[in-house]
Coordinates of C-alpha atoms in Angstrom, one line a residue:
R1 CA 0.0 0.0 0.0
G2 CA 1.2 3.5 -0.8
G3 CA 2.2 6.0 1.7
D4 CA -1.0 8.0 1.4
G5 CA -3.1 4.9 1.7
D6 CA -5.0 5.6 -1.5
E7 CA -3.2 3.2 -3.8
E8 CA -2.7 -0.5 -3.4
Y9 CA -0.1 -2.5 -5.3
R10 CA -0.4 -6.3 -5.6
M11 CA 2.1 -8.8 -6.9
V12 CA 0.4 -11.5 -8.9
L13 CA 2.2 -14.8 -8.4
P14 CA 1.7 -17.9 -10.6
I15 CA -0.3 -20.6 -9.0
D16 CA 2.0 -23.4 -10.0
D17 CA 0.3 -26.0 -7.8
E18 CA -2.7 -25.9 -10.1
E19 CA -0.6 -26.9 -13.1
P20 CA -0.9 -30.5 -14.0
D21 CA 2.1 -32.7 -13.2
R22 CA 4.0 -33.9 -16.2
Q23 CA 3.6 -37.7 -16.4
E24 CA 6.8 -39.5 -17.1
V25 CA 6.7 -41.7 -20.2
V26 CA 7.7 -45.3 -19.5
D27 CA 9.1 -46.4 -22.9
T28 CA 9.2 -50.1 -22.1
P29 CA 7.4 -52.9 -24.1
D30 CA 4.8 -53.4 -21.3
G31 CA 4.7 -49.8 -20.1
K32 CA 6.1 -50.8 -16.7
P33 CA 9.3 -49.4 -15.1
T34 CA 12.3 -51.6 -15.4
A35 CA 15.8 -51.4 -14.0
E36 CA 17.1 -50.2 -17.3
W37 CA 14.5 -47.5 -17.6
L38 CA 15.1 -46.3 -14.0
V39 CA 18.8 -45.8 -14.8
L40 CA 18.4 -44.2 -18.2
R41 CA 15.1 -42.4 -17.9
K42 CA 16.9 -38.9 -17.8
H43 CA 18.0 -39.5 -21.4
A44 CA 15.3 -38.8 -23.9
P45 CA 14.8 -41.9 -26.1
H46 CA 14.9 -41.8 -29.9
K47 CA 14.3 -44.9 -32.1
V48 CA 16.5 -43.5 -34.9
P49 CA 19.8 -41.8 -35.1
L50 CA 19.7 -38.2 -33.8
E51 CA 20.6 -36.7 -37.2
E52 CA 17.4 -38.3 -38.6
T53 CA 15.0 -36.9 -35.9
V54 CA 12.8 -33.9 -36.5
E55 CA 14.2 -32.2 -33.3
W56 CA 17.9 -32.6 -34.1
E57 CA 18.3 -32.8 -37.9
P58 CA 18.0 -29.0 -38.5
L59 CA 20.6 -28.4 -35.7
F60 CA 23.1 -30.9 -37.0
E61 CA 24.2 -28.9 -40.0
P62 CA 27.5 -30.3 -41.4
S63 CA 30.3 -28.3 -39.8
F64 CA 32.5 -29.0 -42.8
D65 CA 32.0 -29.8 -46.4
E66 CA 32.9 -33.4 -46.8
V67 CA 34.6 -34.8 -49.9
P68 CA 35.0 -38.6 -50.1
L69 CA 38.4 -39.8 -51.3
F70 CA 39.0 -42.9 -53.5
S71 CA 42.0 -44.8 -54.6
G72 CA 41.8 -45.5 -58.3
K73 CA 38.6 -46.1 -60.3
I74 CA 35.3 -46.7 -58.6
R75 CA 34.3 -50.3 -59.3
D76 CA 30.7 -50.1 -58.2
A77 CA 28.9 -46.8 -58.2
K78 CA 26.1 -48.1 -56.0
R79 CA 28.5 -49.1 -53.3
K80 CA 31.1 -46.4 -53.7
Q81 CA 30.7 -45.4 -50.1
S82 CA 32.3 -48.7 -49.1
E83 CA 35.2 -48.1 -51.5
S84 CA 36.1 -44.7 -50.0
V85 CA 39.5 -44.6 -48.4
G86 CA 38.9 -41.4 -46.4
V87 CA 37.1 -38.1 -46.3
L88 CA 38.5 -34.7 -46.9
K89 CA 36.8 -32.1 -44.6
C90 CA 37.0 -28.5 -45.7
K91 CA 35.0 -25.3 -45.7
V92 CA 34.2 -23.8 -49.1
N93 CA 33.1 -20.1 -49.2
I94 CA 32.0 -18.4 -52.4
F95 CA 32.8 -14.7 -53.1
R96 CA 31.1 -12.9 -56.0
K97 CA 32.9 -10.2 -57.8
E98 CA 30.8 -7.1 -58.3
D99 CA 29.9 -6.0 -61.8
E100 CA 32.6 -4.0 -63.6
T101 CA 32.8 -1.6 -66.5
A102 CA 34.7 -2.0 -69.7
N103 CA 37.7 -0.2 -68.3
G104 CA 37.9 -2.5 -65.2
K105 CA 36.2 -0.2 -62.7
S106 CA 33.3 -1.0 -60.4
R107 CA 30.0 -0.3 -62.1
K108 CA 28.5 0.8 -58.8
Y109 CA 31.5 2.8 -57.6
P110 CA 33.4 3.9 -60.8
D111 CA 36.1 5.6 -58.8
R112 CA 37.6 2.2 -57.5
E113 CA 38.4 -1.3 -58.5
P114 CA 35.6 -3.9 -58.3
C115 CA 35.5 -5.8 -55.0
F116 CA 34.6 -9.4 -54.0
Y117 CA 31.6 -9.8 -51.8
E118 CA 30.6 -12.8 -49.7
V119 CA 27.6 -14.9 -50.9
G120 CA 26.1 -17.1 -48.3
P121 CA 23.6 -20.0 -48.6
K122 CA 20.9 -18.1 -46.8
D123 CA 21.0 -15.1 -49.2
V124 CA 17.9 -14.6 -51.3
S125 CA 19.9 -14.0 -54.4
V126 CA 23.3 -13.0 -55.6
E127 CA 22.1 -9.4 -56.1
A128 CA 20.8 -9.3 -52.6
A129 CA 24.2 -10.5 -51.3
L130 CA 26.0 -7.8 -53.3
D131 CA 23.7 -5.2 -51.9
L132 CA 24.8 -6.2 -48.4
E133 CA 28.4 -5.5 -49.5
R134 CA 30.0 -8.0 -47.2
P135 CA 33.6 -7.6 -48.2
Y136 CA 35.9 -10.5 -49.0
K137 CA 37.9 -11.6 -46.0
M138 CA 40.0 -14.7 -45.7
K139 CA 38.8 -16.2 -42.4
S140 CA 41.1 -18.2 -40.2
I141 CA 40.1 -21.8 -39.8
M142 CA 41.3 -21.6 -36.2
E143 CA 38.9 -18.8 -35.5
L144 CA 36.0 -20.5 -37.1
Y145 CA 36.6 -23.8 -35.4
P146 CA 38.8 -23.4 -32.4
E147 CA 40.6 -26.6 -31.4
A148 CA 39.5 -28.2 -28.2
T149 CA 40.8 -31.1 -26.1
V150 CA 37.8 -33.3 -25.3
E151 CA 36.9 -36.6 -23.8
V152 CA 34.5 -38.8 -25.7
R153 CA 32.1 -41.1 -23.8
V154 CA 30.0 -43.7 -25.6
Y155 CA 27.5 -45.5 -23.5
V156 CA 26.6 -48.8 -25.2
I157 CA 23.3 -50.1 -23.8
R158 CA 22.3 -53.0 -25.9
A159 CA 22.3 -54.6 -29.4
F160 CA 19.0 -56.1 -30.6
Q161 CA 17.4 -57.6 -33.8
I162 CA 20.8 -59.0 -34.6
T163 CA 21.1 -61.1 -37.7
P164 CA 22.8 -64.4 -36.6
G165 CA 26.4 -64.5 -37.8
G166 CA 28.3 -67.4 -39.3
L167 CA 29.8 -68.6 -36.0
E168 CA 26.7 -70.4 -34.6
R169 CA 27.6 -72.9 -32.0
E170 CA 25.8 -75.5 -29.8
A171 CA 26.1 -76.4 -26.2
E172 CA 23.8 -79.0 -24.5
G173 CA 21.7 -79.1 -27.6
K174 CA 21.1 -75.3 -27.6
K175 CA 22.4 -72.8 -30.1
F176 CA 24.3 -69.8 -28.8
W177 CA 26.3 -66.8 -30.1
E178 CA 29.0 -64.7 -28.4
H179 CA 29.1 -61.0 -29.3
I180 CA 31.3 -58.0 -28.6
V181 CA 31.0 -54.4 -29.4
T182 CA 34.0 -52.5 -30.8
A183 CA 34.7 -48.8 -30.9
D184 CA 37.2 -47.0 -33.1
L185 CA 38.1 -43.4 -33.0
G186 CA 41.2 -42.2 -34.8
K187 CA 44.0 -44.6 -33.9
Y188 CA 42.3 -45.8 -30.8
H189 CA 40.4 -49.1 -30.5
A190 CA 38.4 -50.5 -27.6
E191 CA 36.2 -53.5 -27.1
T192 CA 33.5 -54.7 -24.6
E193 CA 33.5 -57.9 -22.8
V194 CA 32.1 -61.0 -24.4
V195 CA 28.4 -61.6 -23.9
R196 CA 26.8 -64.9 -24.8
A197 CA 23.5 -63.8 -26.3
L198 CA 22.1 -63.3 -29.7
N199 CA 20.8 -59.8 -28.6
P200 CA 23.4 -58.9 -26.0
K201 CA 22.8 -56.4 -23.2
M202 CA 26.2 -54.6 -22.9
F203 CA 25.8 -51.6 -20.5
H204 CA 29.4 -50.7 -21.3
T205 CA 31.1 -47.3 -21.3
F206 CA 33.8 -46.4 -23.8
Q207 CA 36.1 -43.5 -22.9
F208 CA 38.5 -41.8 -25.3
K209 CA 40.5 -39.1 -23.5
N210 CA 42.6 -36.2 -24.8
M211 CA 41.0 -36.2 -28.2
S212 CA 41.2 -33.1 -30.4
L213 CA 38.2 -31.5 -32.2
P214 CA 38.4 -30.7 -35.0
G215 CA 40.4 -33.8 -35.6
P216 CA 39.6 -37.5 -35.9
S217 CA 35.9 -37.4 -35.4
I218 CA 34.3 -40.4 -37.1
L219 CA 33.4 -42.8 -34.3
K220 CA 32.8 -46.3 -35.6
L221 CA 30.9 -48.8 -33.6
G222 CA 30.6 -52.4 -34.6
V223 CA 29.1 -55.7 -33.4
K224 CA 31.2 -58.8 -34.0
D225 CA 30.3 -62.5 -33.6
I226 CA 33.4 -64.2 -32.1
S227 CA 34.5 -67.7 -31.3
I228 CA 36.5 -68.3 -28.1
F229 CA 38.7 -71.4 -27.3
Q230 CA 40.5 -71.7 -24.0
G231 CA 40.1 -68.0 -23.4
N232 CA 41.5 -66.9 -26.8
V233 CA 39.6 -65.4 -29.7
T234 CA 40.0 -67.9 -32.6
D235 CA 37.6 -66.4 -35.1
E236 CA 35.4 -63.3 -35.6
V237 CA 32.8 -62.1 -38.0
L238 CA 31.5 -58.6 -38.4
V239 CA 27.8 -58.4 -38.0
G240 CA 27.5 -54.7 -38.8
E241 CA 28.7 -51.3 -37.9
T242 CA 27.6 -47.7 -37.7
S243 CA 29.4 -44.3 -37.8
V244 CA 28.8 -41.1 -35.8
D245 CA 30.3 -37.8 -36.8
L246 CA 31.3 -36.1 -33.5
E247 CA 32.2 -32.7 -35.1
D248 CA 28.6 -32.2 -36.2
R249 CA 27.5 -32.6 -32.6
W250 CA 30.4 -30.8 -30.9
F251 CA 29.7 -27.6 -33.0
C252 CA 26.0 -27.8 -32.2
Q253 CA 25.6 -25.5 -29.1
K254 CA 22.2 -27.0 -28.1
W255 CA 23.6 -30.5 -28.1
R256 CA 26.6 -29.4 -26.0
D257 CA 24.4 -27.6 -23.5
A258 CA 22.2 -30.7 -23.0
K259 CA 23.0 -32.1 -19.5
Y260 CA 21.7 -35.5 -20.4
K261 CA 22.4 -36.5 -23.9
P262 CA 19.6 -38.3 -25.8
R263 CA 19.5 -42.0 -26.3
E264 CA 19.5 -43.1 -29.9
V265 CA 19.1 -46.4 -31.9
R266 CA 21.4 -46.8 -34.9
D267 CA 21.2 -49.4 -37.6
L268 CA 24.1 -51.7 -38.2
F269 CA 25.2 -52.3 -41.8
N270 CA 27.7 -54.7 -43.3
E271 CA 28.9 -53.9 -46.8
D272 CA 30.3 -57.4 -47.3
A273 CA 28.3 -58.9 -50.2
T274 CA 28.4 -62.3 -48.5
K275 CA 26.6 -61.0 -45.4
G276 CA 24.1 -58.5 -46.7
E277 CA 23.3 -56.0 -49.4
Q278 CA 24.0 -52.4 -49.0
G279 CA 21.3 -50.6 -47.0
V280 CA 20.0 -53.8 -45.3
S281 CA 20.2 -53.5 -41.5
Q282 CA 21.9 -56.4 -39.8
G283 CA 20.7 -55.2 -36.4
K284 CA 20.4 -52.2 -34.1
L285 CA 22.5 -50.6 -31.4
S286 CA 21.2 -48.5 -28.6
I287 CA 23.8 -45.9 -27.5
I288 CA 24.3 -42.5 -25.8
V289 CA 27.1 -40.3 -27.1
D290 CA 28.6 -37.5 -25.0
V291 CA 31.6 -35.2 -25.6
L292 CA 33.0 -33.0 -22.8
E293 CA 36.0 -30.6 -22.6
Q294 CA 38.8 -32.6 -20.9
N295 CA 39.3 -30.1 -18.1
K296 CA 35.6 -30.4 -17.2
A297 CA 35.4 -34.2 -17.7
D298 CA 37.9 -34.7 -14.9
E299 CA 35.3 -33.2 -12.5
M300 CA 32.3 -35.1 -14.0
P301 CA 32.8 -38.9 -13.8
P302 CA 31.0 -41.0 -16.4
E303 CA 27.5 -41.9 -15.6
D304 CA 27.0 -45.4 -14.1
I305 CA 24.8 -47.3 -16.5
Q306 CA 25.9 -50.8 -15.2
V307 CA 22.4 -52.1 -14.8
L308 CA 23.8 -55.7 -14.9
G309 CA 26.5 -54.7 -12.5
K310 CA 23.9 -53.2 -10.1
T311 CA 23.0 -56.5 -8.5
Q312 CA 20.9 -56.8 -5.4
N313 CA 21.5 -59.5 -2.8
C314 CA 18.1 -61.2 -2.3
E315 CA 16.8 -63.9 -0.1
L316 CA 14.2 -66.4 -1.4
R317 CA 12.0 -67.9 1.3
V318 CA 9.8 -70.9 0.3
V319 CA 7.4 -72.5 2.7
V320 CA 5.9 -75.9 1.9
W321 CA 2.6 -76.1 3.8
N322 CA 0.5 -79.1 2.6
T323 CA -0.1 -81.6 -0.1
H324 CA -3.5 -83.0 -1.1
D325 CA -4.7 -85.8 -3.4
T326 CA -1.2 -87.3 -3.6
A327 CA -0.9 -90.3 -5.8
C328 CA -0.3 -93.5 -3.8
K329 CA 3.0 -95.4 -4.4
D330 CA 2.7 -97.9 -1.6
T331 CA -0.6 -99.6 -2.5
Y332 CA -2.8 -97.1 -0.8
T333 CA -0.4 -94.6 0.9
S334 CA 2.8 -92.7 0.2
D335 CA 5.6 -91.6 2.5
V336 CA 5.8 -88.0 1.0
Y337 CA 8.6 -85.4 1.1
I338 CA 9.2 -82.4 -1.1
K339 CA 12.5 -81.5 -2.7
C340 CA 13.1 -77.9 -4.1
E341 CA 16.1 -76.6 -6.0
L342 CA 16.8 -73.1 -7.2
I343 CA 18.7 -74.2 -10.3
G344 CA 22.3 -72.9 -10.2
V345 CA 22.2 -71.9 -6.5
G346 CA 23.6 -74.4 -4.1
Q347 CA 22.3 -77.9 -3.5
P348 CA 18.6 -79.1 -3.5
K349 CA 16.8 -78.8 -0.2
Q350 CA 14.0 -81.0 1.1
T351 CA 11.4 -81.3 3.8
D352 CA 11.0 -84.0 6.3
V353 CA 8.9 -87.1 5.5
H354 CA 5.2 -87.4 6.2
Y355 CA 4.6 -91.1 6.4
G356 CA 1.4 -92.9 5.4
V357 CA -0.3 -90.1 3.4
K358 CA -3.4 -91.5 1.8
K359 CA -4.9 -90.4 -1.5
G360 CA -7.6 -88.1 -0.1
A361 CA -5.7 -87.0 3.0
Y362 CA -3.4 -84.0 3.5
G363 CA 0.4 -84.3 3.7
M364 CA 1.4 -81.7 6.3
F365 CA 4.9 -80.1 6.4
N366 CA 5.0 -76.4 7.5
W367 CA 8.7 -76.4 6.3
R368 CA 10.7 -73.3 5.3
L369 CA 13.5 -73.4 2.8
K370 CA 15.8 -70.5 2.1
W371 CA 18.2 -69.4 -0.7
R372 CA 20.4 -66.4 -1.3
A373 CA 20.9 -65.1 -4.8
K374 CA 21.9 -62.0 -6.6
Y375 CA 19.7 -60.3 -9.2
P376 CA 20.2 -59.7 -12.0
S377 CA 22.7 -62.4 -13.1
T378 CA 23.8 -63.5 -16.5
T379 CA 24.3 -67.1 -15.3
L380 CA 21.0 -67.7 -13.4
E381 CA 17.6 -68.1 -15.0
Y382 CA 15.8 -68.1 -11.5
L383 CA 14.0 -71.4 -12.1
M384 CA 12.9 -73.6 -9.2
R385 CA 12.6 -77.3 -9.7
I386 CA 9.9 -78.7 -7.4
Q387 CA 9.7 -82.5 -6.9
V388 CA 7.3 -84.6 -4.8
W389 CA 8.9 -88.0 -3.8
D390 CA 7.8 -91.2 -2.1
D391 CA 10.3 -92.3 0.5
N392 CA 11.3 -95.9 0.6
M393 CA 13.6 -97.5 3.2
V394 CA 14.8 -100.4 1.0
S395 CA 14.2 -99.6 -2.6
T396 CA 14.9 -96.4 -4.5
H397 CA 12.7 -93.4 -3.9
A398 CA 9.8 -93.1 -6.3
S399 CA 9.0 -89.8 -8.0
I400 CA 5.3 -88.7 -7.6
A401 CA 5.3 -85.4 -9.4
E402 CA 7.7 -82.7 -10.6
G403 CA 7.7 -79.3 -12.3
I404 CA 9.7 -76.1 -13.0
L405 CA 8.5 -72.8 -11.6
P406 CA 9.9 -69.6 -13.1
L407 CA 10.7 -67.1 -10.4
G408 CA 12.5 -64.5 -12.5
P409 CA 9.5 -62.1 -12.5
L410 CA 9.4 -62.3 -8.7
F411 CA 13.1 -61.4 -8.4
K412 CA 12.7 -58.7 -11.0
E413 CA 9.8 -57.1 -9.2
C414 CA 11.8 -57.1 -5.9
F415 CA 14.8 -55.6 -7.6
E416 CA 12.8 -52.8 -9.2
R417 CA 10.7 -52.0 -6.1
N418 CA 13.9 -51.5 -4.0
Q419 CA 16.0 -49.5 -6.4
G420 CA 17.7 -46.7 -4.6
K421 CA 16.4 -47.7 -1.1
T422 CA 19.0 -48.0 1.6
S423 CA 16.9 -48.4 4.8
P424 CA 15.5 -51.9 5.5
D425 CA 12.3 -50.1 6.8
D426 CA 11.7 -48.7 3.3
M427 CA 12.4 -51.9 1.5
E428 CA 9.6 -54.1 0.3
D429 CA 9.2 -57.9 0.0
V430 CA 7.4 -59.5 -2.9
W431 CA 5.1 -62.5 -2.7
L432 CA 4.0 -64.9 -5.5
L433 CA 0.3 -64.2 -5.8
A434 CA -0.7 -64.0 -9.4
P435 CA -1.8 -67.3 -10.9
G436 CA -0.6 -66.1 -14.3
V437 CA 3.0 -66.3 -13.2
T438 CA 2.9 -70.1 -12.8
G439 CA 0.4 -70.9 -15.5
R440 CA -1.0 -73.8 -13.5
A441 CA -2.0 -72.2 -10.2
D442 CA -5.5 -72.4 -8.8
Q443 CA -7.4 -69.2 -8.5
T444 CA -8.0 -69.9 -4.7
K445 CA -5.6 -68.0 -2.5
E446 CA -5.2 -68.6 1.2
F447 CA -3.3 -67.3 4.2
V448 CA -1.5 -69.3 6.8
V449 CA -0.6 -67.5 10.1
D450 CA 2.7 -68.3 11.8
E451 CA 3.4 -68.1 15.5
D452 CA 4.3 -64.4 15.2
G453 CA 0.8 -63.7 13.8
F454 CA 2.1 -62.9 10.3
K455 CA -0.2 -63.9 7.4
N456 CA 1.7 -65.9 4.8
P457 CA -0.1 -65.8 1.4
T458 CA -0.2 -69.3 -0.1
L459 CA -0.8 -70.7 -3.5
W460 CA -2.1 -74.2 -4.5
T461 CA -0.4 -75.7 -7.5
K462 CA -1.3 -78.8 -9.4
M463 CA 1.7 -81.1 -10.1
T464 CA 2.0 -83.6 -12.9
H465 CA 4.6 -86.2 -13.9
P466 CA 6.1 -86.8 -17.3
N467 CA 5.0 -90.5 -17.2
T468 CA 1.4 -89.7 -16.7
G469 CA 0.9 -86.6 -18.9
Y470 CA 0.8 -82.9 -18.5
N471 CA -2.9 -82.1 -18.3
P472 CA -3.2 -80.6 -14.8
N473 CA -6.9 -81.5 -14.5
K474 CA -6.7 -85.1 -15.8
D475 CA -3.2 -86.1 -15.0
C476 CA -2.7 -84.3 -11.6
Q477 CA -0.6 -86.4 -9.3
C478 CA -0.5 -84.0 -6.4
K479 CA -1.8 -80.6 -5.2
L480 CA 0.9 -78.6 -3.4
Q481 CA 0.3 -75.6 -1.2
M482 CA 3.4 -73.3 -1.0
S483 CA 4.5 -69.7 -0.3
F484 CA 7.1 -67.8 -2.2
Q485 CA 8.7 -64.6 -0.9
V486 CA 11.6 -62.6 -2.2
M487 CA 13.2 -59.7 -0.3
P488 CA 16.5 -57.8 -0.2
R489 CA 19.1 -59.3 2.1
A490 CA 19.2 -56.1 4.2
K491 CA 15.5 -56.5 5.0
A492 CA 15.9 -60.2 5.6
R493 CA 18.6 -59.5 8.2
A494 CA 16.2 -57.0 9.8
A495 CA 13.3 -59.5 9.8
P496 CA 15.0 -62.9 10.1
A497 CA 13.3 -66.2 9.7
G498 CA 14.7 -69.6 10.6
S499 CA 14.9 -72.6 8.3
K500 CA 12.7 -75.7 8.7
R501 CA 10.4 -74.9 11.6
M502 CA 12.9 -73.1 13.7
G503 CA 12.6 -69.5 14.9
P504 CA 12.6 -66.7 14.5
S505 CA 9.2 -66.5 12.7
K506 CA 8.8 -70.1 13.8
L507 CA 6.3 -72.1 11.9
P508 CA 3.7 -74.2 13.7
E509 CA 4.1 -77.9 14.0
P510 CA 1.9 -79.7 11.4
N511 CA -1.1 -81.4 12.8
R512 CA -0.1 -84.8 11.5
P513 CA -1.5 -88.2 12.6
P514 CA 0.9 -90.3 14.8
Q515 CA 4.0 -91.1 12.8
P516 CA 6.3 -94.3 13.0
A517 CA 8.8 -94.0 15.8
N518 CA 11.6 -96.0 17.5
P519 CA 10.0 -98.0 20.4
L520 CA 13.1 -97.7 22.5
L521 CA 13.6 -93.9 22.0
Y522 CA 10.0 -92.8 21.7
P523 CA 7.8 -95.5 23.3
E524 CA 4.8 -93.2 23.6
K525 CA 4.9 -92.1 20.0
C526 CA 5.3 -95.8 18.9
R527 CA 2.3 -96.8 21.1
A528 CA 0.2 -94.0 19.6
Y529 CA 1.2 -95.0 16.1
I530 CA 0.2 -98.6 16.7
V531 CA -3.2 -97.6 18.1
Y532 CA -3.7 -95.2 15.2
T533 CA -2.7 -97.9 12.7
C534 CA -5.1 -100.4 14.2
V535 CA -7.9 -97.9 14.3
E536 CA -7.3 -96.9 10.7
F537 CA -7.2 -100.5 9.6
F538 CA -10.5 -101.1 11.3
K539 CA -12.0 -98.0 9.7
R540 CA -10.8 -99.1 6.3
C541 CA -11.9 -102.7 6.7
K542 CA -14.9 -102.2 8.9
G543 CA -17.3 -104.3 6.9
P544 CA -15.0 -107.3 6.4
C545 CA -13.9 -107.2 10.0
L546 CA -17.5 -107.3 11.2
C547 CA -18.2 -110.2 8.9
C548 CA -15.2 -112.1 10.1
L549 CA -16.1 -111.3 13.7
C550 CA -19.6 -112.6 13.2
C551 CA -18.3 -115.7 11.6
L552 CA -15.9 -116.3 14.5
L553 CA -18.6 -115.7 17.0
L554 CA -20.9 -118.1 15.2
A555 CA -18.2 -120.7 15.0
A556 CA -17.5 -120.2 18.7
I557 CA -21.2 -120.7 19.5
I558 CA -21.4 -123.8 17.3
G559 CA -18.3 -125.2 18.8
L560 CA -19.6 -124.5 22.3
L561 CA -22.9 -126.3 21.5
A562 CA -21.0 -129.2 19.9
G563 CA -18.8 -129.5 23.0
M564 CA -21.7 -129.5 25.3
Q565 CA -23.5 -132.2 23.3
M566 CA -20.4 -134.4 23.4
A567 CA -20.0 -133.8 27.2
F568 CA -23.6 -134.4 28.0
P569 CA -25.0 -136.8 25.5
G570 CA -28.3 -136.9 27.2
L571 CA -29.0 -133.2 26.6

């Protein structure tokens, strides 16, 4: 308010809280965040090279005029680019001499000699350029393009849609390929580590320090299929390569000012006639290119894109609760135990044995199994082999049912949920709940409460056996109730759980019928088992037993009467 109180001045502030939040685009196939997306989301994605995008193409005007150099006669005009032995980079400026009179004087200014004026590509016409009278001046190339010492960083993310090379190999009946990515800049050469995959995920950073621009600026990236024997490369085949002109980007001020350089996907070409025709893509390479002044690069370390290197120590907790409708292997019962193996991690683990499980009865276990594994891993597929066995004291154990359960999605979800979290209180655990993950799970979900009052989500799964068929409805050999939980190791240490039925988070003892026991060590258990067996036998054979009992009773009565007749003939 003014001093006299008659005028009032107000400052209008923008109400930014009413503006809608910008929703982040998740450019993944399923639209869900992944570890790769979380690491690289700051870099705008482009599905083509930057010089072909609408945003960057006008800005990437060639810094120099490029003239390809050839050695001798061009043999194939359609493929002359592959025959080029180099490129001459230069800057051509055109200067137009103004019109002159017959006596050699300037037509516009007769009192002086005619001058040369600069004509640029943006001028409307030569006459318009002459009207501007921009005098001829030999510009210094060092002034136009000052030399700078830079560091070039190339972040190689992945190669995909790769055309299989000629070094296809087999191991354990499966075909495989081994690929590397090479980078060449000037006289420098670098390679990634070998990745065994047709479409390898690299997450590798190339660094070329103390490079000069202008200077060697053609960055060549190639994908090679190689063969390794006893740690040495014995053969290699070029799948395809691509080239990036760094000078066009370095002299683009907008690109240099970008804090996070865009991601781009470049096609890989192979000019070898035996591999593919010119212009036919042999695959694609996803990369990020960055160029910094060397004195600034020392203060700005390369970005860490090692998604594969960012492993998370996880703990898998599996609880075997019950079985139902177990196929009988010992006439009418089975001595059941469950064996589980996280393939590639340690040894298989198994529950104790529930003896005498009948077809329609429950096999009860309440048994916890634990594994520790890192995610992600290039050597693990996170597959769990689950087997239901019949225990035999004399003969070999008989397999009742078996199957493979993929737990990769469970580990992946745990990894993505806990990215960047350091406190165990903030970390999350993940349970296997969705029936779609297993493909054979029943829709019914249940909860089992342990002694600490924690509800454990469980899942019933139908198990089959290769000898009986794979139809879970017709060929089901066993129904298995289990829980699957994955959590970071830090959270597992903060909320420990014991193996088997031991504490902490102790599981309740299963409500099993009396089991066989040593009569010397456990006489009461042995007595209870004998009584239980007799009762069960009577229940199972109630009709025949009553019939036999009646027959015995009738025979006893007849025998008694016959004896009395013989003892007392007069009766």
